[in-house]
């Protein structure tokens, strides 16, 4: 007798049963069709997955980040300007070295859109738009914005949604393998199910207010520790705060971030507490000119 | 005589094991890159896998200089290492999932090259060259050091 299907079925039941023994807070899932009903009946418990399989390790996170980046690239054109991208990468790497995860290989890129925004994808893929660069005056401002995005990665914001997708996918794989013995390219399917969710979160929904506040605080700390004027992020927010909500380039930023006034109220005392640092306006302007851009006046 | 020596031998064995524990660490992530310097932009000199034991050479600013089982010396971020032995193995997902992903080496290798994300992009009709272009556009450690110095900034571990 081939024991594999039985073992997989047992694994699936174990996944479902896990919530009863310490699975508090586990994700409730809905397995499809009669298979799910049969398993739920066999397990005699609510359909949830325990936390033991919930971790996302770094290779998985990077692979997911690649998929999310490809998704973002379908929404905004990439600005394929090596010199400008390398400059953004230099600034980003400096602040990332002070983050909670300095060992992540961060990748930085510029999106060719007048929209003002910046995005962080899992695995360290960071994007800033041409519109955002045009709203900045100096390198300290760019450092502040990039540090905020690095903080989303370093603090693993949004990973809970990926974990949820992973748990759900694991259970589905177990059911498919146990009952139908179909060959499933499991990791590939996880990428497919999670990348769309994460890309929507990054571009359309944004992170939670608590995550945004945490990223503001951490980003200001990173920038200050490496010697940038930590007021860079505050100055960027001030610039954006002066723009109309009707401004087409700002619509998505305002929709995916907490009210700018609230953020300014939170970050201003932090900036005042650690005054000083460099701003480097000249090389910022030179880098933007080289890329055909013009910094804000 | 033997009875009198036993406590001494036991003490020596204990001291040796404590000393060993202080200079050894075990990789607790699926894999960790060992780099030529304290930063993710330095070249990779070796890659250590979950459960492998490394010897600590020295520590500085959250990074540990280690000697790997292949006698390479480089820097690893402290959070990648545990002070107690760790069982080897790949990620739980790759280990549990049958099919193409069940062979951990194959899956890790494929993932490292972006094949799964590339499959996703192809299925969705997305242009994967976007990701390739971003990954190709990197800076060297020497460029980073020049940039930090010219910008009057501090690198990781530099005195405040």
CSV table of N, CA and C in Angstrom, one decimal, chain A residues 28-190:
chain,number,residue,atom,x,y,z
A,28,UNK,N,-8.8,31.6,10.0
A,28,UNK,CA,-9.9,30.8,9.5
A,28,UNK,C,-9.9,30.6,8.0
A,29,UNK,N,-10.0,29.4,7.6
A,29,UNK,CA,-9.9,29.2,6.1
A,29,UNK,C,-11.1,28.5,5.6
A,30,UNK,N,-11.4,28.6,4.4
A,30,UNK,CA,-12.5,27.9,3.7
A,30,UNK,C,-11.9,27.0,2.6
A,31,UNK,N,-11.8,25.7,2.9
A,31,UNK,CA,-11.4,24.8,1.9
A,31,UNK,C,-12.5,24.6,0.9
A,32,UNK,N,-12.1,24.4,-0.4
A,32,UNK,CA,-13.1,24.4,-1.4
A,32,UNK,C,-13.8,23.0,-1.5
A,33,UNK,N,-15.1,23.1,-1.7
A,33,UNK,CA,-15.9,21.9,-2.1
A,33,UNK,C,-16.0,20.8,-1.1
A,34,UNK,N,-16.4,19.6,-1.6
A,34,UNK,CA,-16.6,18.5,-0.8
A,34,UNK,C,-15.4,18.0,0.0
A,35,UNK,N,-14.2,18.3,-0.6
A,35,UNK,CA,-13.0,17.9,0.1
A,35,UNK,C,-12.9,18.6,1.4
A,36,UNK,N,-13.1,19.9,1.4
A,36,UNK,CA,-13.0,20.7,2.6
A,36,UNK,C,-14.1,20.2,3.6
A,37,UNK,N,-15.3,19.9,3.1
A,37,UNK,CA,-16.3,19.5,4.1
A,37,UNK,C,-16.0,18.1,4.7
A,38,UNK,N,-15.4,17.3,3.9
A,38,UNK,CA,-15.0,15.9,4.4
A,38,UNK,C,-13.9,16.0,5.4
A,39,UNK,N,-13.0,16.9,5.1
A,39,UNK,CA,-11.9,17.1,6.1
A,39,UNK,C,-12.4,17.7,7.4
A,40,UNK,N,-13.2,18.7,7.2
A,40,UNK,CA,-13.8,19.4,8.4
A,40,UNK,C,-14.6,18.4,9.3
A,41,UNK,N,-15.3,17.5,8.6
A,41,UNK,CA,-16.1,16.5,9.3
A,41,UNK,C,-15.2,15.5,10.0
A,42,UNK,N,-14.1,15.1,9.2
A,42,UNK,CA,-13.2,14.1,9.8
A,42,UNK,C,-12.5,14.7,11.0
A,43,UNK,N,-12.1,16.0,10.9
A,43,UNK,CA,-11.4,16.6,12.0
A,43,UNK,C,-12.3,17.0,13.1
A,44,UNK,N,-13.6,17.3,12.8
A,44,UNK,CA,-14.6,17.7,13.8
A,44,UNK,C,-14.2,19.0,14.4
A,45,UNK,N,-13.6,19.9,13.7
A,45,UNK,CA,-13.2,21.2,14.3
A,45,UNK,C,-13.4,22.3,13.2
A,46,UNK,N,-13.3,23.5,13.7
A,46,UNK,CA,-13.3,24.6,12.8
A,46,UNK,C,-12.1,24.6,11.9
A,47,UNK,N,-12.3,25.1,10.6
A,47,UNK,CA,-11.2,25.0,9.7
A,47,UNK,C,-10.2,26.1,9.9
A,48,UNK,N,-9.2,25.9,10.6
A,48,UNK,CA,-8.1,26.9,10.8
A,48,UNK,C,-6.8,26.2,10.8
A,49,UNK,N,-5.7,26.9,10.5
A,49,UNK,CA,-4.4,26.4,10.4
A,49,UNK,C,-3.5,26.9,11.6
A,50,UNK,N,-2.8,26.0,12.2
A,50,UNK,CA,-1.9,26.4,13.3
A,50,UNK,C,-0.8,27.3,12.8
A,51,UNK,N,-0.1,27.9,13.8
A,51,UNK,CA,1.0,28.8,13.5
A,51,UNK,C,2.3,28.1,13.1
A,52,UNK,N,2.4,26.9,13.4
A,52,UNK,CA,3.7,26.2,13.2
A,52,UNK,C,4.3,26.3,11.8
A,53,UNK,N,3.4,26.5,10.8
A,53,UNK,CA,3.9,26.5,9.4
A,53,UNK,C,3.8,27.9,8.8
A,54,UNK,N,3.6,28.9,9.7
A,54,UNK,CA,3.3,30.2,9.2
A,54,UNK,C,4.5,31.0,8.8
A,55,UNK,N,5.7,30.6,9.2
A,55,UNK,CA,6.9,31.5,8.9
A,55,UNK,C,7.1,31.6,7.4
A,56,UNK,N,7.6,32.8,7.1
A,56,UNK,CA,8.1,33.0,5.7
A,56,UNK,C,9.6,33.2,5.8
A,57,UNK,N,10.4,32.4,5.2
A,57,UNK,CA,11.8,32.6,5.4
A,57,UNK,C,12.3,33.5,4.3
A,58,UNK,N,13.6,33.9,4.4
A,58,UNK,CA,14.1,35.0,3.5
A,58,UNK,C,14.1,34.6,2.0
A,59,UNK,N,14.5,33.4,1.6
A,59,UNK,CA,14.4,33.0,0.2
A,59,UNK,C,13.0,33.1,-0.3
A,60,UNK,N,12.0,32.7,0.5
A,60,UNK,CA,10.6,32.8,0.1
A,60,UNK,C,10.2,34.3,-0.1
A,61,UNK,N,10.6,35.1,0.9
A,61,UNK,CA,10.3,36.5,0.9
A,61,UNK,C,10.9,37.2,-0.3
A,62,UNK,N,12.1,36.9,-0.7
A,62,UNK,CA,12.8,37.5,-1.8
A,62,UNK,C,12.1,37.1,-3.1
A,63,UNK,N,11.7,35.8,-3.2
A,63,UNK,CA,11.1,35.3,-4.4
A,63,UNK,C,9.7,36.0,-4.6
A,64,UNK,N,9.0,36.1,-3.5
A,64,UNK,CA,7.7,36.9,-3.5
A,64,UNK,C,7.9,38.3,-3.9
A,65,UNK,N,9.0,38.9,-3.4
A,65,UNK,CA,9.3,40.3,-3.7
A,65,UNK,C,9.6,40.5,-5.2
A,66,UNK,N,10.2,39.5,-5.8
A,66,UNK,CA,10.4,39.5,-7.3
A,66,UNK,C,9.1,39.5,-8.0
A,67,UNK,N,8.2,38.7,-7.5
A,67,UNK,CA,6.9,38.6,-8.2
A,67,UNK,C,6.1,39.8,-8.0
A,68,UNK,N,6.1,40.4,-6.8
A,68,UNK,CA,5.4,41.6,-6.5
A,68,UNK,C,6.0,42.8,-7.4
A,69,UNK,N,7.3,42.8,-7.5
A,69,UNK,CA,8.0,43.8,-8.4
A,69,UNK,C,7.5,43.7,-9.8
A,70,UNK,N,7.4,42.5,-10.3
A,70,UNK,CA,6.9,42.3,-11.7
A,70,UNK,C,5.5,42.8,-11.8
A,71,UNK,N,4.7,42.6,-10.8
A,71,UNK,CA,3.3,43.1,-10.8
A,71,UNK,C,3.3,44.6,-10.8
A,72,UNK,N,4.2,45.2,-9.9
A,72,UNK,CA,4.2,46.7,-9.9
A,72,UNK,C,4.7,47.3,-11.2
A,73,UNK,N,5.6,46.5,-11.9
A,73,UNK,CA,6.1,47.0,-13.2
A,73,UNK,C,5.1,46.9,-14.3
A,74,UNK,N,4.0,46.2,-14.0
A,74,UNK,CA,2.9,46.2,-15.0
A,74,UNK,C,1.9,47.4,-14.7
A,75,UNK,N,2.1,48.0,-13.5
A,75,UNK,CA,1.2,49.1,-13.2
A,75,UNK,C,1.8,50.4,-13.5
A,76,UNK,N,3.2,50.5,-13.3
A,76,UNK,CA,4.0,51.7,-13.6
A,76,UNK,C,5.2,51.3,-14.4
A,77,UNK,N,5.5,52.1,-15.4
A,77,UNK,CA,6.8,51.8,-16.2
A,77,UNK,C,8.0,52.1,-15.3
A,78,UNK,N,9.0,51.2,-15.5
A,78,UNK,CA,10.2,51.4,-14.7
A,78,UNK,C,11.1,52.4,-15.5
A,79,UNK,N,11.7,53.4,-14.7
A,79,UNK,CA,12.6,54.3,-15.3
A,79,UNK,C,14.0,53.6,-15.4
A,80,UNK,N,14.3,53.2,-16.7
A,80,UNK,CA,15.6,52.5,-16.9
A,80,UNK,C,16.7,53.4,-17.0
A,81,UNK,N,17.0,54.2,-16.0
A,81,UNK,CA,18.1,55.1,-16.0
A,81,UNK,C,19.1,54.6,-14.9
A,82,UNK,N,20.2,54.0,-15.4
A,82,UNK,CA,21.2,53.3,-14.5
A,82,UNK,C,21.8,54.3,-13.5
A,83,UNK,N,22.2,55.5,-14.0
A,83,UNK,CA,22.9,56.4,-13.1
A,83,UNK,C,22.0,56.9,-12.0
A,84,UNK,N,20.8,57.2,-12.3
A,84,UNK,CA,19.8,57.7,-11.3
A,84,UNK,C,19.5,56.6,-10.3
A,85,UNK,N,19.3,55.4,-10.9
A,85,UNK,CA,18.9,54.2,-10.0
A,85,UNK,C,20.1,53.9,-9.1
A,86,UNK,N,21.3,54.0,-9.6
A,86,UNK,CA,22.4,53.7,-8.8
A,86,UNK,C,22.6,54.7,-7.6
A,87,UNK,N,22.3,56.0,-8.0
A,87,UNK,CA,22.3,57.0,-6.9
A,87,UNK,C,21.3,56.7,-5.8
A,88,UNK,N,20.1,56.4,-6.3
A,88,UNK,CA,19.0,56.1,-5.3
A,88,UNK,C,19.4,54.8,-4.5
A,89,UNK,N,20.1,53.9,-5.1
A,89,UNK,CA,20.5,52.7,-4.4
A,89,UNK,C,21.6,53.0,-3.4
A,90,UNK,N,22.5,53.9,-3.7
A,90,UNK,CA,23.6,54.3,-2.8
A,90,UNK,C,22.9,54.9,-1.5
A,91,UNK,N,22.0,55.9,-1.8
A,91,UNK,CA,21.4,56.5,-0.6
A,91,UNK,C,20.6,55.5,0.2
A,92,UNK,N,19.8,54.6,-0.5
A,92,UNK,CA,19.0,53.6,0.2
A,92,UNK,C,19.9,52.7,1.0
A,93,UNK,N,21.0,52.2,0.4
A,93,UNK,CA,21.9,51.3,1.1
A,93,UNK,C,22.4,51.9,2.4
A,94,UNK,N,22.7,53.2,2.4
A,94,UNK,CA,23.3,53.9,3.5
A,94,UNK,C,22.3,53.8,4.7
A,95,UNK,N,21.1,54.1,4.5
A,95,UNK,CA,20.1,54.1,5.6
A,95,UNK,C,19.7,52.7,6.0
A,96,UNK,N,19.7,51.8,5.0
A,96,UNK,CA,19.3,50.4,5.3
A,96,UNK,C,20.3,49.7,6.2
A,97,UNK,N,21.6,50.1,6.1
A,97,UNK,CA,22.6,49.5,7.0
A,97,UNK,C,22.3,49.7,8.5
A,98,UNK,N,21.4,50.7,8.8
A,98,UNK,CA,21.1,51.0,10.2
A,98,UNK,C,19.8,50.4,10.6
A,99,UNK,N,19.2,49.6,9.7
A,99,UNK,CA,17.8,49.1,10.0
A,99,UNK,C,17.9,47.8,10.8
A,100,UNK,N,16.8,47.3,11.2
A,100,UNK,CA,16.8,46.0,12.0
A,100,UNK,C,17.2,44.8,11.1
A,101,UNK,N,17.2,45.0,9.8
A,101,UNK,CA,17.6,43.9,8.9
A,101,UNK,C,18.6,44.4,7.9
A,102,UNK,N,19.8,44.7,8.4
A,102,UNK,CA,20.8,45.2,7.5
A,102,UNK,C,21.4,44.2,6.5
A,103,UNK,N,21.1,42.9,6.8
A,103,UNK,CA,21.6,41.9,5.9
A,103,UNK,C,20.8,41.6,4.7
A,104,UNK,N,19.6,42.2,4.6
A,104,UNK,CA,18.8,42.0,3.4
A,104,UNK,C,19.4,42.8,2.3
A,105,UNK,N,19.4,42.2,1.1
A,105,UNK,CA,20.0,42.8,-0.1
A,105,UNK,C,18.9,43.7,-0.7
A,106,UNK,N,18.9,44.9,-0.3
A,106,UNK,CA,17.8,45.9,-0.7
A,106,UNK,C,18.1,46.3,-2.2
A,107,UNK,N,17.0,46.4,-2.9
A,107,UNK,CA,17.1,46.8,-4.3
A,107,UNK,C,16.2,48.0,-4.4
A,108,UNK,N,16.7,49.0,-5.1
A,108,UNK,CA,16.0,50.3,-5.3
A,108,UNK,C,15.7,50.6,-6.7
A,109,UNK,N,14.6,51.2,-7.0
A,109,UNK,CA,14.3,51.5,-8.4
A,109,UNK,C,13.4,52.7,-8.5
A,110,UNK,N,13.3,53.4,-9.6
A,110,UNK,CA,12.5,54.6,-9.8
A,110,UNK,C,11.4,54.2,-10.8
A,111,UNK,N,10.2,54.6,-10.5
A,111,UNK,CA,9.1,54.3,-11.4
A,111,UNK,C,8.8,55.6,-12.2
A,112,UNK,N,8.6,55.5,-13.5
A,112,UNK,CA,8.5,56.6,-14.4
A,112,UNK,C,7.0,57.1,-14.4
A,113,UNK,N,6.6,57.8,-13.4
A,113,UNK,CA,5.3,58.3,-13.3
A,113,UNK,C,5.3,59.6,-12.5
A,114,UNK,N,4.4,60.6,-12.9
A,114,UNK,CA,4.4,61.8,-12.2
A,114,UNK,C,3.7,61.7,-10.8
A,115,UNK,N,3.0,60.5,-10.6
A,115,UNK,CA,2.4,60.3,-9.3
A,115,UNK,C,3.5,60.4,-8.2
A,116,UNK,N,3.1,61.0,-7.1
A,116,UNK,CA,4.1,61.1,-5.9
A,116,UNK,C,3.8,59.9,-5.0
A,117,UNK,N,4.8,59.0,-4.9
A,117,UNK,CA,4.6,57.9,-4.0
A,117,UNK,C,5.9,57.1,-3.9
A,118,UNK,N,5.9,56.2,-3.0
A,118,UNK,CA,7.0,55.2,-2.8
A,118,UNK,C,6.4,54.0,-2.2
A,119,UNK,N,7.1,52.8,-2.6
A,119,UNK,CA,6.5,51.5,-2.3
A,119,UNK,C,7.6,50.6,-1.7
A,120,UNK,N,7.2,49.7,-0.8
A,120,UNK,CA,8.1,48.7,-0.4
A,120,UNK,C,7.5,47.3,-0.6
A,121,UNK,N,8.2,46.4,-1.3
A,121,UNK,CA,7.7,45.1,-1.5
A,121,UNK,C,8.6,44.1,-0.7
A,122,UNK,N,8.0,42.9,-0.4
A,122,UNK,CA,8.8,42.0,0.5
A,122,UNK,C,10.2,41.7,-0.1
A,123,UNK,N,11.1,41.3,0.8
A,123,UNK,CA,12.4,40.9,0.3
A,123,UNK,C,13.3,42.1,0.0
A,124,UNK,N,12.9,43.3,0.2
A,124,UNK,CA,13.7,44.5,0.1
A,124,UNK,C,13.7,45.2,-1.2
A,125,UNK,N,12.6,45.0,-2.0
A,125,UNK,CA,12.5,45.8,-3.2
A,125,UNK,C,11.7,47.1,-2.9
A,126,UNK,N,12.5,48.2,-3.1
A,126,UNK,CA,11.9,49.5,-2.8
A,126,UNK,C,11.8,50.4,-4.0
A,127,UNK,N,10.7,51.0,-4.2
A,127,UNK,CA,10.4,51.9,-5.4
A,127,UNK,C,10.1,53.3,-4.9
A,128,UNK,N,10.6,54.2,-5.7
A,128,UNK,CA,10.2,55.6,-5.5
A,128,UNK,C,9.8,56.2,-6.9
A,129,UNK,N,8.8,57.0,-6.9
A,129,UNK,CA,8.4,57.5,-8.2
A,129,UNK,C,9.2,58.8,-8.7
A,130,UNK,N,9.2,59.0,-10.0
A,130,UNK,CA,9.8,60.2,-10.5
A,130,UNK,C,9.1,61.4,-9.9
A,131,UNK,N,7.8,61.4,-9.7
A,131,UNK,CA,7.0,62.5,-9.1
A,131,UNK,C,7.5,62.8,-7.7
A,132,UNK,N,7.8,61.7,-7.0
A,132,UNK,CA,8.3,61.9,-5.6
A,132,UNK,C,9.6,62.6,-5.6
A,133,UNK,N,10.5,62.1,-6.5
A,133,UNK,CA,11.9,62.7,-6.6
A,133,UNK,C,11.8,64.2,-6.9
A,134,UNK,N,10.8,64.5,-7.8
A,134,UNK,CA,10.7,65.9,-8.2
A,134,UNK,C,10.2,66.8,-7.1
A,135,UNK,N,9.5,66.2,-6.1
A,135,UNK,CA,9.0,67.0,-5.0
A,135,UNK,C,10.1,67.1,-3.8
A,136,UNK,N,11.3,66.6,-4.1
A,136,UNK,CA,12.3,66.6,-3.0
A,136,UNK,C,13.3,67.7,-3.3
A,137,UNK,N,14.0,68.2,-2.3
A,137,UNK,CA,15.0,69.3,-2.5
A,137,UNK,C,16.4,68.8,-2.3
A,138,UNK,N,16.6,67.7,-1.6
A,138,UNK,CA,18.0,67.3,-1.3
A,138,UNK,C,18.0,65.8,-0.9
A,139,UNK,N,19.3,65.4,-0.7
A,139,UNK,CA,19.5,64.0,-0.4
A,139,UNK,C,18.9,63.5,0.9
A,140,UNK,N,18.9,64.4,1.9
A,140,UNK,CA,18.3,64.0,3.2
A,140,UNK,C,16.9,63.7,3.1
A,141,UNK,N,16.2,64.4,2.2
A,141,UNK,CA,14.7,64.1,2.0
A,141,UNK,C,14.6,62.8,1.3
A,142,UNK,N,15.4,62.5,0.3
A,142,UNK,CA,15.3,61.2,-0.3
A,142,UNK,C,15.7,60.1,0.7
A,143,UNK,N,16.7,60.3,1.5
A,143,UNK,CA,17.1,59.4,2.5
A,143,UNK,C,15.9,59.1,3.5
A,144,UNK,N,15.2,60.2,3.9
A,144,UNK,CA,14.1,60.0,4.8
A,144,UNK,C,13.0,59.1,4.2
A,145,UNK,N,12.7,59.4,2.9
A,145,UNK,CA,11.6,58.6,2.3
A,145,UNK,C,12.0,57.2,2.1
A,146,UNK,N,13.3,57.0,1.6
A,146,UNK,CA,13.7,55.6,1.4
A,146,UNK,C,13.8,54.8,2.8
A,147,UNK,N,14.3,55.5,3.8
A,147,UNK,CA,14.4,54.9,5.1
A,147,UNK,C,13.0,54.5,5.6
A,148,UNK,N,12.0,55.3,5.4
A,148,UNK,CA,10.6,54.9,5.7
A,148,UNK,C,10.2,53.6,5.0
A,149,UNK,N,10.5,53.5,3.7
A,149,UNK,CA,10.2,52.3,3.0
A,149,UNK,C,11.0,51.1,3.4
A,150,UNK,N,12.3,51.3,3.7
A,150,UNK,CA,13.2,50.2,4.2
A,150,UNK,C,12.6,49.7,5.5
A,151,UNK,N,12.1,50.6,6.4
A,151,UNK,CA,11.5,50.2,7.7
A,151,UNK,C,10.3,49.2,7.5
A,152,UNK,N,9.5,49.4,6.4
A,152,UNK,CA,8.4,48.5,6.2
A,152,UNK,C,9.0,47.1,6.0
A,153,UNK,N,10.1,47.0,5.3
A,153,UNK,CA,10.7,45.7,5.0
A,153,UNK,C,11.4,45.1,6.3
A,154,UNK,N,12.1,46.0,6.9
A,154,UNK,CA,12.9,45.6,8.1
A,154,UNK,C,12.0,45.2,9.3
A,155,UNK,N,10.8,45.8,9.4
A,155,UNK,CA,9.9,45.5,10.4
A,155,UNK,C,8.9,44.5,10.0
A,156,UNK,N,9.1,43.9,8.8
A,156,UNK,CA,8.2,42.9,8.2
A,156,UNK,C,6.7,43.2,8.2
A,157,UNK,N,6.5,44.5,7.8
A,157,UNK,CA,5.1,44.9,7.7
A,157,UNK,C,4.4,44.1,6.5
A,158,UNK,N,3.2,43.7,6.7
A,158,UNK,CA,2.4,43.1,5.6
A,158,UNK,C,2.7,41.6,5.5
A,159,UNK,N,3.7,41.1,6.3
A,159,UNK,CA,4.0,39.7,6.2
A,159,UNK,C,2.9,38.8,6.7
A,160,UNK,N,2.1,39.3,7.6
A,160,UNK,CA,1.0,38.6,8.1
A,160,UNK,C,0.0,38.1,7.0
A,161,UNK,N,-0.2,39.0,6.1
A,161,UNK,CA,-1.0,38.7,4.9
A,161,UNK,C,-0.4,37.5,4.1
A,162,UNK,N,0.9,37.6,4.0
A,162,UNK,CA,1.6,36.6,3.2
A,162,UNK,C,1.5,35.2,4.0
A,163,UNK,N,1.7,35.3,5.3
A,163,UNK,CA,1.6,34.1,6.1
A,163,UNK,C,0.2,33.5,5.9
A,164,UNK,N,-0.8,34.3,5.9
A,164,UNK,CA,-2.2,33.8,5.8
A,164,UNK,C,-2.4,33.1,4.4
A,165,UNK,N,-1.8,33.7,3.4
A,165,UNK,CA,-1.9,33.1,2.1
A,165,UNK,C,-1.2,31.8,2.1
A,166,UNK,N,0.0,31.7,2.8
A,166,UNK,CA,0.8,30.5,2.8
A,166,UNK,C,0.0,29.4,3.5
A,167,UNK,N,-0.6,29.7,4.7
A,167,UNK,CA,-1.3,28.7,5.4
A,167,UNK,C,-2.4,28.2,4.6
A,168,UNK,N,-3.1,29.0,3.9
A,168,UNK,CA,-4.3,28.6,3.1
A,168,UNK,C,-3.8,27.7,2.0
A,169,UNK,N,-2.7,28.1,1.4
A,169,UNK,CA,-2.2,27.3,0.3
A,169,UNK,C,-1.7,26.0,0.7
A,170,UNK,N,-1.0,25.9,1.9
A,170,UNK,CA,-0.5,24.6,2.4
A,170,UNK,C,-1.7,23.7,2.6
A,171,UNK,N,-2.8,24.2,3.2
A,171,UNK,CA,-3.9,23.3,3.4
A,171,UNK,C,-4.5,22.8,2.1
A,172,UNK,N,-4.6,23.7,1.1
A,172,UNK,CA,-5.1,23.3,-0.2
A,172,UNK,C,-4.2,22.2,-0.8
A,173,UNK,N,-2.9,22.5,-0.7
A,173,UNK,CA,-2.0,21.5,-1.3
A,173,UNK,C,-2.2,20.1,-0.7
A,174,UNK,N,-2.3,20.1,0.6
A,174,UNK,CA,-2.5,18.8,1.3
A,174,UNK,C,-3.7,18.1,0.9
A,175,UNK,N,-4.8,18.9,0.7
A,175,UNK,CA,-6.0,18.3,0.2
A,175,UNK,C,-5.9,17.7,-1.2
A,176,UNK,N,-5.3,18.5,-2.0
A,176,UNK,CA,-5.1,18.1,-3.4
A,176,UNK,C,-4.3,16.9,-3.5
A,177,UNK,N,-3.2,16.9,-2.8
A,177,UNK,CA,-2.2,15.8,-2.9
A,177,UNK,C,-2.8,14.5,-2.2
A,178,UNK,N,-3.6,14.7,-1.1
A,178,UNK,CA,-4.1,13.6,-0.4
A,178,UNK,C,-5.2,12.9,-1.1
A,179,UNK,N,-6.1,13.7,-1.7
A,179,UNK,CA,-7.3,13.1,-2.2
A,179,UNK,C,-7.2,12.9,-3.7
A,180,UNK,N,-6.6,13.7,-4.4
A,180,UNK,CA,-6.5,13.6,-5.9
A,180,UNK,C,-5.2,13.2,-6.4
A,181,UNK,N,-4.2,13.2,-5.5
A,181,UNK,CA,-2.8,12.9,-5.9
A,181,UNK,C,-2.3,13.7,-7.1
A,182,UNK,N,-2.8,14.9,-7.3
A,182,UNK,CA,-2.3,15.7,-8.4
A,182,UNK,C,-1.0,16.2,-8.0
A,183,UNK,N,-0.2,16.4,-9.1
A,183,UNK,CA,1.2,17.0,-8.9
A,183,UNK,C,1.1,18.5,-8.9
A,184,UNK,N,1.5,19.1,-7.8
A,184,UNK,CA,1.3,20.5,-7.6
A,184,UNK,C,2.6,21.2,-7.5
A,185,UNK,N,2.8,22.2,-8.3
A,185,UNK,CA,4.1,23.0,-8.1
A,185,UNK,C,3.8,24.0,-7.0
A,186,UNK,N,4.0,23.5,-5.7
A,186,UNK,CA,3.5,24.2,-4.6
A,186,UNK,C,4.0,25.6,-4.4
A,187,UNK,N,5.3,25.8,-4.5
A,187,UNK,CA,5.8,27.1,-4.2
A,187,UNK,C,5.4,28.1,-5.3
A,188,UNK,N,5.4,27.6,-6.5
A,188,UNK,CA,4.9,28.5,-7.6
A,188,UNK,C,3.5,29.0,-7.4
A,189,UNK,N,2.7,28.1,-6.8
A,189,UNK,CA,1.3,28.4,-6.6
A,189,UNK,C,1.2,29.4,-5.4
A,190,UNK,N,2.1,29.3,-4.4
A,190,UNK,CA,2.1,30.2,-3.3
A,190,UNK,C,2.4,31.6,-3.8
